[in-house]
mmCIF file of C-alpha atoms in Angstrom:
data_model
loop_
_atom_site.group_PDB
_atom_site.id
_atom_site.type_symbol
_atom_site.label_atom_id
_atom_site.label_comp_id
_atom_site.label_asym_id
_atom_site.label_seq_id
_atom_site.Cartn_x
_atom_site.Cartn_y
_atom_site.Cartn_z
ATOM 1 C CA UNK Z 1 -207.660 -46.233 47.982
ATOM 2 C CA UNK Z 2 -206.011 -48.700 50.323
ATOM 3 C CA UNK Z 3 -205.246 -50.980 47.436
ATOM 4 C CA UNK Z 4 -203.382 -47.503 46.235
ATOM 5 C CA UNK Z 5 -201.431 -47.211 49.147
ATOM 6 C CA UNK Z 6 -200.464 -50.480 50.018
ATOM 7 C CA UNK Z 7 -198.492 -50.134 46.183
ATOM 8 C CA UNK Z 8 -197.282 -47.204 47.184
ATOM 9 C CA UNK Z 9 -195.955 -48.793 50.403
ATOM 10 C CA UNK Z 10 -194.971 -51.716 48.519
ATOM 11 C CA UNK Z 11 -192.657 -49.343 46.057
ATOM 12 C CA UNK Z 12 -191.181 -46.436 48.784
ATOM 13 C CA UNK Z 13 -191.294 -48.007 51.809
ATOM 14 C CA UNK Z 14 -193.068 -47.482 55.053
ATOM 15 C CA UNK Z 15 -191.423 -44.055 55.454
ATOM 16 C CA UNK Z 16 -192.465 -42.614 52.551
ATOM 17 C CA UNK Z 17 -194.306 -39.267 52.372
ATOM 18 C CA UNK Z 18 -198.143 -39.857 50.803
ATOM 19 C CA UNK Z 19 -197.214 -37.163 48.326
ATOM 20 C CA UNK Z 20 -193.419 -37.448 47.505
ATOM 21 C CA UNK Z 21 -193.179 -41.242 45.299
ATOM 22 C CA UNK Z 22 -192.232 -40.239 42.233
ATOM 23 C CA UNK Z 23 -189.081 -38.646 43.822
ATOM 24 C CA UNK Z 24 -188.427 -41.308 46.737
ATOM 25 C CA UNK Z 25 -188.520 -44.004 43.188
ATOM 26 C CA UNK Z 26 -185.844 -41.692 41.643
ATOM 27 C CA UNK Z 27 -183.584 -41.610 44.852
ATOM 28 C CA UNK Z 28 -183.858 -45.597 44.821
ATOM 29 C CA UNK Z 29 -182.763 -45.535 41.255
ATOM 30 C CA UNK Z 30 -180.040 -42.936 41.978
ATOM 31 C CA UNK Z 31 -178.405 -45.580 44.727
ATOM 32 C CA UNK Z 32 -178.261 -48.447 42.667
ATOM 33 C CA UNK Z 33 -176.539 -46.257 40.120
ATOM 34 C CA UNK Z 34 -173.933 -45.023 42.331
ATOM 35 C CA UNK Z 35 -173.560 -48.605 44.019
ATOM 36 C CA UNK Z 36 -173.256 -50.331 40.648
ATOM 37 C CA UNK Z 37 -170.457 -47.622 39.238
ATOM 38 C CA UNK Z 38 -168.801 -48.293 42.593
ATOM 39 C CA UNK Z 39 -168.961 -52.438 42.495
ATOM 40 C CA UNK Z 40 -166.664 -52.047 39.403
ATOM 41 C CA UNK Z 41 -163.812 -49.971 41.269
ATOM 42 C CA UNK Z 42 -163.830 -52.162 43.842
ATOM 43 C CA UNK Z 43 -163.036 -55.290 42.045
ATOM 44 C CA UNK Z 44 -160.419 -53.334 40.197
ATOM 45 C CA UNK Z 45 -159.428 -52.583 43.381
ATOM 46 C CA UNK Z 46 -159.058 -55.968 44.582
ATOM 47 C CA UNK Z 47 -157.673 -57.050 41.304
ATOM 48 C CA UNK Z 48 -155.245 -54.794 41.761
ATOM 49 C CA UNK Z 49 -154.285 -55.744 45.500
ATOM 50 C CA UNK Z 50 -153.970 -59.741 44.041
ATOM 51 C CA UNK Z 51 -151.481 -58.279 41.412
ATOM 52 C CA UNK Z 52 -149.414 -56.553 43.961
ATOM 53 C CA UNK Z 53 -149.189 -59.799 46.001
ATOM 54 C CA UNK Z 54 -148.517 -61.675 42.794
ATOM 55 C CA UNK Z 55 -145.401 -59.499 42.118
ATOM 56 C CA UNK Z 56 -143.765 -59.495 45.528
ATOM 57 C CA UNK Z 57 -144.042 -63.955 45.556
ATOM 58 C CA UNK Z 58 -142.567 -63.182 41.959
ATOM 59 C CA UNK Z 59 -139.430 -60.903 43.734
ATOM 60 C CA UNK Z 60 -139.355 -63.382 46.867
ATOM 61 C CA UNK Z 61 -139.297 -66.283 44.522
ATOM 62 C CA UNK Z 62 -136.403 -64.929 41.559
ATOM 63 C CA UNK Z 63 -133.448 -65.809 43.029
ATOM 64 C CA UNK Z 64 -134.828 -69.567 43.319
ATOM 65 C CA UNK Z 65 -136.354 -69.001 39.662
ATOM 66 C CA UNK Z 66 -132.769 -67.981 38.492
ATOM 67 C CA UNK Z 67 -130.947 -70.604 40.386
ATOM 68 C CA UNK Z 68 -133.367 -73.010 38.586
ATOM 69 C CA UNK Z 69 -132.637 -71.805 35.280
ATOM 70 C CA UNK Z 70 -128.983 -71.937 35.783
ATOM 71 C CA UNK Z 71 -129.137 -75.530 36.683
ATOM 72 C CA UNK Z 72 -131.774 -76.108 33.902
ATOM 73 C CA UNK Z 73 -128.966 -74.379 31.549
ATOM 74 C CA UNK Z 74 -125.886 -76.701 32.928
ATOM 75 C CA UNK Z 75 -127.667 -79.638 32.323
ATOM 76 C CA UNK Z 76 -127.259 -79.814 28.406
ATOM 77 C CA UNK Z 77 -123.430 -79.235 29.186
ATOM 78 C CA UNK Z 78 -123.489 -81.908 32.215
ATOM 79 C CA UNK Z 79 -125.429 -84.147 29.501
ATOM 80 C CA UNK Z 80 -122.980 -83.434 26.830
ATOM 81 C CA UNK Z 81 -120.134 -84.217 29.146
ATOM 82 C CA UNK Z 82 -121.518 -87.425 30.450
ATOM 83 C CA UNK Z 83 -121.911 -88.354 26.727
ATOM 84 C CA UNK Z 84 -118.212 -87.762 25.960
ATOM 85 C CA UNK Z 85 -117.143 -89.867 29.099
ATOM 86 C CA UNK Z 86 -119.851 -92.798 28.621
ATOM 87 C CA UNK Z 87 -118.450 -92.588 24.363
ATOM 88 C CA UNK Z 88 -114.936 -92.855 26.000
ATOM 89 C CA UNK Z 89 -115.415 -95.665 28.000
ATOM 90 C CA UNK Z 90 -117.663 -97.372 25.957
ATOM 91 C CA UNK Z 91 -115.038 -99.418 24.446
ATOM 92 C CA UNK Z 92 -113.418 -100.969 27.587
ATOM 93 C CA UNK Z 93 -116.961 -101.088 29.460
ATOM 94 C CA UNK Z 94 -118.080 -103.174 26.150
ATOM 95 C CA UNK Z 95 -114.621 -105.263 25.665
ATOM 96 C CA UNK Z 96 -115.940 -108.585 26.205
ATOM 97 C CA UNK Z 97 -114.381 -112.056 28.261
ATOM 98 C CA UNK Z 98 -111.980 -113.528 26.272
ATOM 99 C CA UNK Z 99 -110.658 -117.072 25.469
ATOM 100 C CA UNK Z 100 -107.236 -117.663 26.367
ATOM 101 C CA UNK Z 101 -106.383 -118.492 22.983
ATOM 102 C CA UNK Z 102 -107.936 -115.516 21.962
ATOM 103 C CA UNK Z 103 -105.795 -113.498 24.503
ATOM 104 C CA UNK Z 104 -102.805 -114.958 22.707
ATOM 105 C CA UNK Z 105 -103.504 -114.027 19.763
ATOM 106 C CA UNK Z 106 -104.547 -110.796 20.537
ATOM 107 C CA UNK Z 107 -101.534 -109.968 22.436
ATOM 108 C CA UNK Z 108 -99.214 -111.441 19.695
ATOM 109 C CA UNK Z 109 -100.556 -109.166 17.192
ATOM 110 C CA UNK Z 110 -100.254 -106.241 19.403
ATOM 111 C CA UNK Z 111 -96.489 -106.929 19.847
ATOM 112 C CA UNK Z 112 -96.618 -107.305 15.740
ATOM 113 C CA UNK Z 113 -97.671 -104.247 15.624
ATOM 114 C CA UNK Z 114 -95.804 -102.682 17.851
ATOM 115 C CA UNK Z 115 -92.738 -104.356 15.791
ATOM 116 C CA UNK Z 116 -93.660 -102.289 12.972
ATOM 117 C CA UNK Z 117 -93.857 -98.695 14.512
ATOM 118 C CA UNK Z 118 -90.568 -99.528 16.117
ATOM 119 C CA UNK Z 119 -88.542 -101.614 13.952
ATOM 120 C CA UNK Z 120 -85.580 -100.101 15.889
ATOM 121 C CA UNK Z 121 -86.584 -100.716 19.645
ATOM 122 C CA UNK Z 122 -83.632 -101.172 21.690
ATOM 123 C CA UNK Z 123 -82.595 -100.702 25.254
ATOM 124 C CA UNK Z 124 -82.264 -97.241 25.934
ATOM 125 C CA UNK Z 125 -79.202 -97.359 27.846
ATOM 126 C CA UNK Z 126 -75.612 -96.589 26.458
ATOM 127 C CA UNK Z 127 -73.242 -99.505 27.015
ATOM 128 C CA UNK Z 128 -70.232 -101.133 25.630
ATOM 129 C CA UNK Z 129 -69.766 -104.344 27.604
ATOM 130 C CA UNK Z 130 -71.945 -106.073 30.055
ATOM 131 C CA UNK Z 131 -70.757 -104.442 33.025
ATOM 132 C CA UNK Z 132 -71.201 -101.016 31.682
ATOM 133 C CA UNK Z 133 -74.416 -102.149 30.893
ATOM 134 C CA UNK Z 134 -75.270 -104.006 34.463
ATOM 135 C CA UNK Z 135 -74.042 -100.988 36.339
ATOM 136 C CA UNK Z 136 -76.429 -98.556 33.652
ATOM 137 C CA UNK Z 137 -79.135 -100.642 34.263
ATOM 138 C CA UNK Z 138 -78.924 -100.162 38.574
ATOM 139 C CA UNK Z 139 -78.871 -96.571 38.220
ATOM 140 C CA UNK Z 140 -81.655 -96.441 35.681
ATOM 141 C CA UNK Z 141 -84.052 -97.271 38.778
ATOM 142 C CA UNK Z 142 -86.177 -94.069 39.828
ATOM 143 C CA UNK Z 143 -84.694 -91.768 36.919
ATOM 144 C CA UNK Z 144 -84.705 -91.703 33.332
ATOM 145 C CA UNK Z 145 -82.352 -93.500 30.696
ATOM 146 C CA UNK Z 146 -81.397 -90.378 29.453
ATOM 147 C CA UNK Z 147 -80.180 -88.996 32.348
ATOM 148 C CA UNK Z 148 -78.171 -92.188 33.260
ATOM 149 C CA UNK Z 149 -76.787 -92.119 29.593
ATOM 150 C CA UNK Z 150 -75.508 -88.252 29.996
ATOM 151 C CA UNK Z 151 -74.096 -89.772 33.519
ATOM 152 C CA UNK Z 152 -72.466 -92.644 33.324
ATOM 153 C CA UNK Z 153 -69.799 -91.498 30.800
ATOM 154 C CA UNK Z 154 -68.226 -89.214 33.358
ATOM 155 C CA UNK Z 155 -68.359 -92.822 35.786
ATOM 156 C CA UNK Z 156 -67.114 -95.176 33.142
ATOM 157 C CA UNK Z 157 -63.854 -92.864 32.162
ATOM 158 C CA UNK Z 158 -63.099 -92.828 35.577
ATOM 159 C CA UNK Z 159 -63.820 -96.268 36.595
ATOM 160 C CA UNK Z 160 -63.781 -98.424 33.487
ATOM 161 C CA UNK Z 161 -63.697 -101.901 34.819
ATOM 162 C CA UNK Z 162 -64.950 -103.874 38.289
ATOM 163 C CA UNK Z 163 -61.821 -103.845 40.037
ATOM 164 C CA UNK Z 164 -61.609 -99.864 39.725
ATOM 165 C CA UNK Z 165 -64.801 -99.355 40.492
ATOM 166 C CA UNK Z 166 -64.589 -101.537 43.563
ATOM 167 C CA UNK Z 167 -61.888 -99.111 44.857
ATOM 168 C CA UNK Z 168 -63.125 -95.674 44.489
ATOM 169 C CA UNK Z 169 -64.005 -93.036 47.295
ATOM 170 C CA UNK Z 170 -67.138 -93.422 47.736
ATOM 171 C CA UNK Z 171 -67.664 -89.612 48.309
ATOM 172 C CA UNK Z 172 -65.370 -89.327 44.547
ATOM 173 C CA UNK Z 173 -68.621 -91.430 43.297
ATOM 174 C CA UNK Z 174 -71.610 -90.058 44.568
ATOM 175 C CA UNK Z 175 -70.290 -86.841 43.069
ATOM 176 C CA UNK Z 176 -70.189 -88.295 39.848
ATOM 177 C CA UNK Z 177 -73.943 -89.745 40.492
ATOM 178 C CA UNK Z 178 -75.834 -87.116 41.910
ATOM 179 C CA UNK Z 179 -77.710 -86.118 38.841
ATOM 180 C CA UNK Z 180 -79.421 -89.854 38.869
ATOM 181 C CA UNK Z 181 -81.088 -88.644 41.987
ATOM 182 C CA UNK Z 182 -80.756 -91.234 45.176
ATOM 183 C CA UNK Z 183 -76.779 -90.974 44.674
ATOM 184 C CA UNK Z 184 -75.774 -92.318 47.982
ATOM 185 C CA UNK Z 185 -77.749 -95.475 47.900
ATOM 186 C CA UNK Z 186 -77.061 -96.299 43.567
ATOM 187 C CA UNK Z 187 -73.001 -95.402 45.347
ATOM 188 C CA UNK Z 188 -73.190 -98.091 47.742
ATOM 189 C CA UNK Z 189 -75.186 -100.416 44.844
ATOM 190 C CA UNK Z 190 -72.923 -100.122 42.011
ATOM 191 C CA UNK Z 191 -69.282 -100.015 44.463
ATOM 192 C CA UNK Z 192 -71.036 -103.129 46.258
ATOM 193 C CA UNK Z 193 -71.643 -105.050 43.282
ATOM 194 C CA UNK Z 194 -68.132 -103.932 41.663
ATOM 195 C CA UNK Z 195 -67.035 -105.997 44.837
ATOM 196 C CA UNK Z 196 -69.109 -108.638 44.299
ATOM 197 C CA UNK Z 197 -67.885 -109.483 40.877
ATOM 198 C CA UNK Z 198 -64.450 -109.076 41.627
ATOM 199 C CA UNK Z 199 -64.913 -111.781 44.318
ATOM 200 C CA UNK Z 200 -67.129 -114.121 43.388
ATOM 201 C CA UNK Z 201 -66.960 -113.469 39.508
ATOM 202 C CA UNK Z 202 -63.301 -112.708 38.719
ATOM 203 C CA UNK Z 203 -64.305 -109.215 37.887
ATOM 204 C CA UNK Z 204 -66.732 -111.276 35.011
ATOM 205 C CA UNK Z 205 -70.330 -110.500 34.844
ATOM 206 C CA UNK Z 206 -72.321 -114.187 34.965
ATOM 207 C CA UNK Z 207 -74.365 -115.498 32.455
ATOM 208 C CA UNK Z 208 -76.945 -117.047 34.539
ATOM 209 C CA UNK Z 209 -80.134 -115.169 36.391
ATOM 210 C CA UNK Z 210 -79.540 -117.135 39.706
ATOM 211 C CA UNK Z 211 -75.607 -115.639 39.901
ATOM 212 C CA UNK Z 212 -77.045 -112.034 38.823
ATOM 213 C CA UNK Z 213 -79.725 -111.620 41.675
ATOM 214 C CA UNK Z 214 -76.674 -112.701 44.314
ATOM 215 C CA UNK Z 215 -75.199 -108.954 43.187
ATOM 216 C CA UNK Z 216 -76.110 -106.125 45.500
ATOM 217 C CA UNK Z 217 -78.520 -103.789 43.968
ATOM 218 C CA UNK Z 218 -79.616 -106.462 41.664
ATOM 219 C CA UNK Z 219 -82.940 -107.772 40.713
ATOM 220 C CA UNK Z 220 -84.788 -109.983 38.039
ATOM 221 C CA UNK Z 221 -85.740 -106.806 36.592
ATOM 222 C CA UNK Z 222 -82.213 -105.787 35.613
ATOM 223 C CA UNK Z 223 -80.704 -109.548 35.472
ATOM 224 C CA UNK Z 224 -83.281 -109.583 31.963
ATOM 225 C CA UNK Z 225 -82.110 -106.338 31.269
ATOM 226 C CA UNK Z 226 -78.506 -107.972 30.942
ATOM 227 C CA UNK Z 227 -79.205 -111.112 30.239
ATOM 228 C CA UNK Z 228 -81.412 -110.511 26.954
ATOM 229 C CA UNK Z 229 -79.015 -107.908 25.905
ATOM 230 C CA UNK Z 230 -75.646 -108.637 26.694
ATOM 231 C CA UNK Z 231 -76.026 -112.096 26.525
ATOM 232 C CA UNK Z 232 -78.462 -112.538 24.108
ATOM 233 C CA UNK Z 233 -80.407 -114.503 26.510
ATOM 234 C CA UNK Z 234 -83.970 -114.070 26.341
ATOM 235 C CA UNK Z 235 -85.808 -112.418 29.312
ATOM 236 C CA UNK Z 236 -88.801 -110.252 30.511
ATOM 237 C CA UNK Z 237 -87.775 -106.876 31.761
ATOM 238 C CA UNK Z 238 -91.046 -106.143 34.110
ATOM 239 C CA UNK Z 239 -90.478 -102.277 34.595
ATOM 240 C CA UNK Z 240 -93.083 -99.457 35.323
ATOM 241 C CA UNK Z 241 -94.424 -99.091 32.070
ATOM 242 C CA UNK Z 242 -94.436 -103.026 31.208
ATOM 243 C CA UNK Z 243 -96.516 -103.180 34.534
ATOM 244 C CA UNK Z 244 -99.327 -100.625 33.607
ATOM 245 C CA UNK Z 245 -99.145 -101.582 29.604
ATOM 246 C CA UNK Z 246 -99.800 -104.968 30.276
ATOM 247 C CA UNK Z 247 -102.704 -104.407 32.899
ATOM 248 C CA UNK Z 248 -104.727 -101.748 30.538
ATOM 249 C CA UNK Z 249 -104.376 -104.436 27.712
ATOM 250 C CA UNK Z 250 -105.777 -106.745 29.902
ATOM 251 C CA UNK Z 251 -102.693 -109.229 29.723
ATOM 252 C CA UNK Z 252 -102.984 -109.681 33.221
ATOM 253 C CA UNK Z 253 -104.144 -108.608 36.530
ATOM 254 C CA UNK Z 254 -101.365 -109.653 38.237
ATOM 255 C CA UNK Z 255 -99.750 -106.989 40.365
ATOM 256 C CA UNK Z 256 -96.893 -108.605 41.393
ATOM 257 C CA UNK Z 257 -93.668 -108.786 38.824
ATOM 258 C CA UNK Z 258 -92.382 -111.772 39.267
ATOM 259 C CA UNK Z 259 -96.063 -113.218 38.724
ATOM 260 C CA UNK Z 260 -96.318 -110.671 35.732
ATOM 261 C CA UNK Z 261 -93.251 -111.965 33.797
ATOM 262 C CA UNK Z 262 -94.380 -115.532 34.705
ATOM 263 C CA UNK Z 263 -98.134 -115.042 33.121
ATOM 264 C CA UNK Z 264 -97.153 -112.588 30.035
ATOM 265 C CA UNK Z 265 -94.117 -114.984 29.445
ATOM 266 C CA UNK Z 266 -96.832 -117.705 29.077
ATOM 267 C CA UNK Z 267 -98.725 -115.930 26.078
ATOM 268 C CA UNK Z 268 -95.433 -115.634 23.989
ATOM 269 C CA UNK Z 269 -92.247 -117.832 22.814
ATOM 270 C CA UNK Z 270 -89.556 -117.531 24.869
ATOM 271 C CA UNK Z 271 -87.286 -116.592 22.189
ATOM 272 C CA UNK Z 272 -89.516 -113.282 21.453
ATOM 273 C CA UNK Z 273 -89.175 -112.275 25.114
ATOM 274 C CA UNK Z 274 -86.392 -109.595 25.100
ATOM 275 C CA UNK Z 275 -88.153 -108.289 22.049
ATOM 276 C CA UNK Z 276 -91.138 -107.700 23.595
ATOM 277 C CA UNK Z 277 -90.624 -106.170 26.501
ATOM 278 C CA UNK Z 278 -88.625 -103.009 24.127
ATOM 279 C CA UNK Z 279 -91.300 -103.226 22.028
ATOM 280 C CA UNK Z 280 -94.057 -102.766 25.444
ATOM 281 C CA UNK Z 281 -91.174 -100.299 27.154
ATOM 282 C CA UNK Z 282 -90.903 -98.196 24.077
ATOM 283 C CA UNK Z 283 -94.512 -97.581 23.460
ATOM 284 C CA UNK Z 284 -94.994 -96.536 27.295
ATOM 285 C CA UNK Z 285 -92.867 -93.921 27.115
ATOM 286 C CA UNK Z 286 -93.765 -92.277 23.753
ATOM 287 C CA UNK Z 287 -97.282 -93.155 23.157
ATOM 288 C CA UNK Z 288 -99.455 -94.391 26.107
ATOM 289 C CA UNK Z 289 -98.407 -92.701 28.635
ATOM 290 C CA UNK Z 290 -99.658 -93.431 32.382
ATOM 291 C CA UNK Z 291 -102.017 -89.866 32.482
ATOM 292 C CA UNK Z 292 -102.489 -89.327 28.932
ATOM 293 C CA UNK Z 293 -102.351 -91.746 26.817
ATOM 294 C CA UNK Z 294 -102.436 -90.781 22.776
ATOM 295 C CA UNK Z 295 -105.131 -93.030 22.017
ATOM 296 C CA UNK Z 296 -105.782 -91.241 18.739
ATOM 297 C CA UNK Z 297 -102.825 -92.081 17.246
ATOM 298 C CA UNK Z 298 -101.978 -94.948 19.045
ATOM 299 C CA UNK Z 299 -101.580 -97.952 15.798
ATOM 300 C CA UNK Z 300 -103.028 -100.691 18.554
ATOM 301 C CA UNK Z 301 -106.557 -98.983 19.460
ATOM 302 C CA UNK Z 302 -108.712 -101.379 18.027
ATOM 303 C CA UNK Z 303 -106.691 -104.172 20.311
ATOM 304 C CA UNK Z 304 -107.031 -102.257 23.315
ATOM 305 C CA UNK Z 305 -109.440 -102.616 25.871
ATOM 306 C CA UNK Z 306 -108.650 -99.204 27.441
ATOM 307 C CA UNK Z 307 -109.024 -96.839 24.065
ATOM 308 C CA UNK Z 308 -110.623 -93.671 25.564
ATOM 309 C CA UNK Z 309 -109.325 -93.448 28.713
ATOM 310 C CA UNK Z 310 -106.913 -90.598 27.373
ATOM 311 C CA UNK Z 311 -107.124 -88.184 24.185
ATOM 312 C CA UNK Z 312 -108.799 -89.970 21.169
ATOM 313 C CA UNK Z 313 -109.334 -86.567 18.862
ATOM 314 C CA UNK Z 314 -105.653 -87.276 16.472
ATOM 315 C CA UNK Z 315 -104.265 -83.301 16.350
ATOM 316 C CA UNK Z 316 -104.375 -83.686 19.777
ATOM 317 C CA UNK Z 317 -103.038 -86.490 20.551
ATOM 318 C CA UNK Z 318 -100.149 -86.139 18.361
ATOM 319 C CA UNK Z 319 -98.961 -83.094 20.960
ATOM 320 C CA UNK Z 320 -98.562 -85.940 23.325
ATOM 321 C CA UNK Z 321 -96.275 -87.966 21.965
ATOM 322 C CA UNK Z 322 -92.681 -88.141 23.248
ATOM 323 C CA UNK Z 323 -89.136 -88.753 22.080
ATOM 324 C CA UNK Z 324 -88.664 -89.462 18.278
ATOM 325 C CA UNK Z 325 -92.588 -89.806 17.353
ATOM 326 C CA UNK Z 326 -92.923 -86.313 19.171
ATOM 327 C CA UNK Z 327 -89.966 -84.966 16.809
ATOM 328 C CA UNK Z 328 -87.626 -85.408 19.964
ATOM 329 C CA UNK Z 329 -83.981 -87.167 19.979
ATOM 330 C CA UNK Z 330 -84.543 -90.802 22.125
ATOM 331 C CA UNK Z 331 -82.918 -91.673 25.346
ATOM 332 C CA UNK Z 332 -79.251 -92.814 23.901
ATOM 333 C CA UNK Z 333 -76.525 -90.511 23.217
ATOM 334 C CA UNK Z 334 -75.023 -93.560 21.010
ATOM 335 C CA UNK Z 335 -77.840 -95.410 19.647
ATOM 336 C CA UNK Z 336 -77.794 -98.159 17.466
ATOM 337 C CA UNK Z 337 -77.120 -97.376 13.510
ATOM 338 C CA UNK Z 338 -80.793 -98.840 12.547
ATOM 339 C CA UNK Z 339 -82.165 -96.081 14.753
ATOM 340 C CA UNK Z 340 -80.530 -93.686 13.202
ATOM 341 C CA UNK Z 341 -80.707 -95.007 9.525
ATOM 342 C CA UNK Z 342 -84.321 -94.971 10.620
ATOM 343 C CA UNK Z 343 -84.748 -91.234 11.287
ATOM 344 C CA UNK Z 344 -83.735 -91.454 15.369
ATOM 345 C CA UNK Z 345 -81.369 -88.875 16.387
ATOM 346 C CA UNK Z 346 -78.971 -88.986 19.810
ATOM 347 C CA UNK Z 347 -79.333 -87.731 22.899
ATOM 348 C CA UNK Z 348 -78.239 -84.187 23.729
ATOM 349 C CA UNK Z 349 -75.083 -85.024 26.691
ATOM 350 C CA UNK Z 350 -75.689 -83.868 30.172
ATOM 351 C CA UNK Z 351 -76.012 -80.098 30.477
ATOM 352 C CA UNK Z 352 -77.866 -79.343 26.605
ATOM 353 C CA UNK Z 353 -81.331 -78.969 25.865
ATOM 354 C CA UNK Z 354 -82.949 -82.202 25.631
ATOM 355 C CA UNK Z 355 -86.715 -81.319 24.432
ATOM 356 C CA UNK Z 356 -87.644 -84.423 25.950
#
């Protein structure tokens, strides 16, 4: 018997009744039940407290997450961009030292090319005589040629020779000039060196570059200008768009004009001087332009150190071109006959739609 009931102490505990252990066993069983159908509810339970947290990092967190995808979603186009810019400069970043015999021959048969997409080229500036052309040539500075050329005939009717012009009102003149923009200061340049010529000169424009430069109003730039094509004297004309043409084909690095003329003069014969410098001139203003160049049609690209820095794709490009290539009339009003013969067409006069 005590064997007996130390099992039976052993099974319902020490409070058990000596005749209830059948049901005290089924109680026990009847707790573990209920404890193991609630040990699943309360891991659901805390499953379901973890997903709860989950989702309000997950709403704390989505604007970052967005932001992030954004970026993630510019960088193809960022990529793509980059691309375009390294393919555009990959020509001049690659454009290696050169030899200065290869220089000259590479800027020779740039200006041979040039010759043969403007067979024409020509100064820009309508003149009859060397002082119409001198006097042009000072009021060109800071405006256009065609605005000079739908100027100066008003000027030249009026005042056709040195002496007359010498004379005038000044007030009389700068009416006349305003259109050229900076009329008071191109008055007192083109009455001064009127005066000039009529007493040093005998009313004669000089020959040389040393008299020209004497003239108020008058620099190498437009002592060339008359020089090479009045005279037939060669000469560099070192304007704004001889400066940056010469510089993006990596003639020079000079900054400076007079040091300009004297290091592209040194690449080229003198007699091919005055040539040149239309040649350079023309092809600034129609085709590379300072902003946007039309490298895609441009016939030198392959020469150029700078191809890509403006628009390369050919339909587009072609929108930028200006004057005749563009489908526009050039800068004269009375151009040469070989322009025309060639397919050129005047200048509208002062007051008509230019489409330049």
């Amino acid at each position: 018997m005590v064997v007996r009931r130390d099992s039976a102490v052993g099974e319902q505990g020490s409070d058990a009744a000596p005749g209830e252990p059948k049901k005290a066993t089924k109680a026990a069983e009847a707790v573990k039940k209920v404890a193991a159908a609630k040990a699943p509810t309360a891991t659901k339970k805390a499953a379901q407290k973890k997903a709860v947290a989950k989702k309000a990092v997950a709403k704390k967190t989505a604007p970052a997450k967005t932001t992030a995808g954004q970026t993630a979603s510019k960088r193809p186009a960022s990529k793509a961009a980059a691309s375009r810019k390294a393919a555009a400069e990959k020509p001049q970043a690659a454009w290696k030292p050169e030899s200065h015999t290869a220089l000259v021959r590479r800027a020779r048969r740039i200006d041979r090319e040039l010759a043969e997409v403007y067979p024409y080229a020509h100064p820009e500036l309508d003149f009859e005589n060397p002082f119409q052309l001198l006097v042009a040539t000072v009021l060109s500075a800071q405006t256009t040629d065609l605005r000079v050329n739908q100027t100066t005939p008003t000027l030249f009717a009026k005042y056709p020779t040195p002496e007359e012009l010498a004379e005038a009102n000044p007030e009389e003149v700068e009416e006349i000039l305003r259109p050229c923009g900076f009329f008071r200061a191109k008055t007192k340049s083109v009455i001064g060196l009127s005066k000039g010529l009529v007493e040093s000169f005998g009313g004669e424009v000089p020959g040389r570059l040393e008299d020209l430069v004497k003239l108020p109003g008058v620099g190498r730039k437009t002592a060339f200008v008359v020089l090479g094509n009045a005279f037939g004297r060669p000469g560099i004309t070192v304007d704004t768009h001889f400066q940056r043409l010469v510089r993006r084909w990596r003639w020079t690095a000079e900054t400076d004009p007079d040091k300009i003329e004297a290091t592209v003069g040194a690449l080229f014969p003198k007699s091919e001087w005055t040539d040149l410098s239309h040649h350079v001139i023309w092809h600034g203003r129609r085709m590379c332009h300072a902003r946007k160049p039309a490298c895609g049609v441009c016939p030198i690209a392959p020469l150029c150190p700078a191809y890509g820095e403006g628009e390369t794709d050919p339909e587009k490009a072609k929108k930028l071109l200006k004057y005749e290539k563009g489908g526009f009339p050039g800068q004269r009003l009375n151009p040469p006959q070989a322009y025309l013969d060639a397919g050129g067409r005047p200048a509208p006069p002062l007051g008509a739609a230019s489409g330049t």
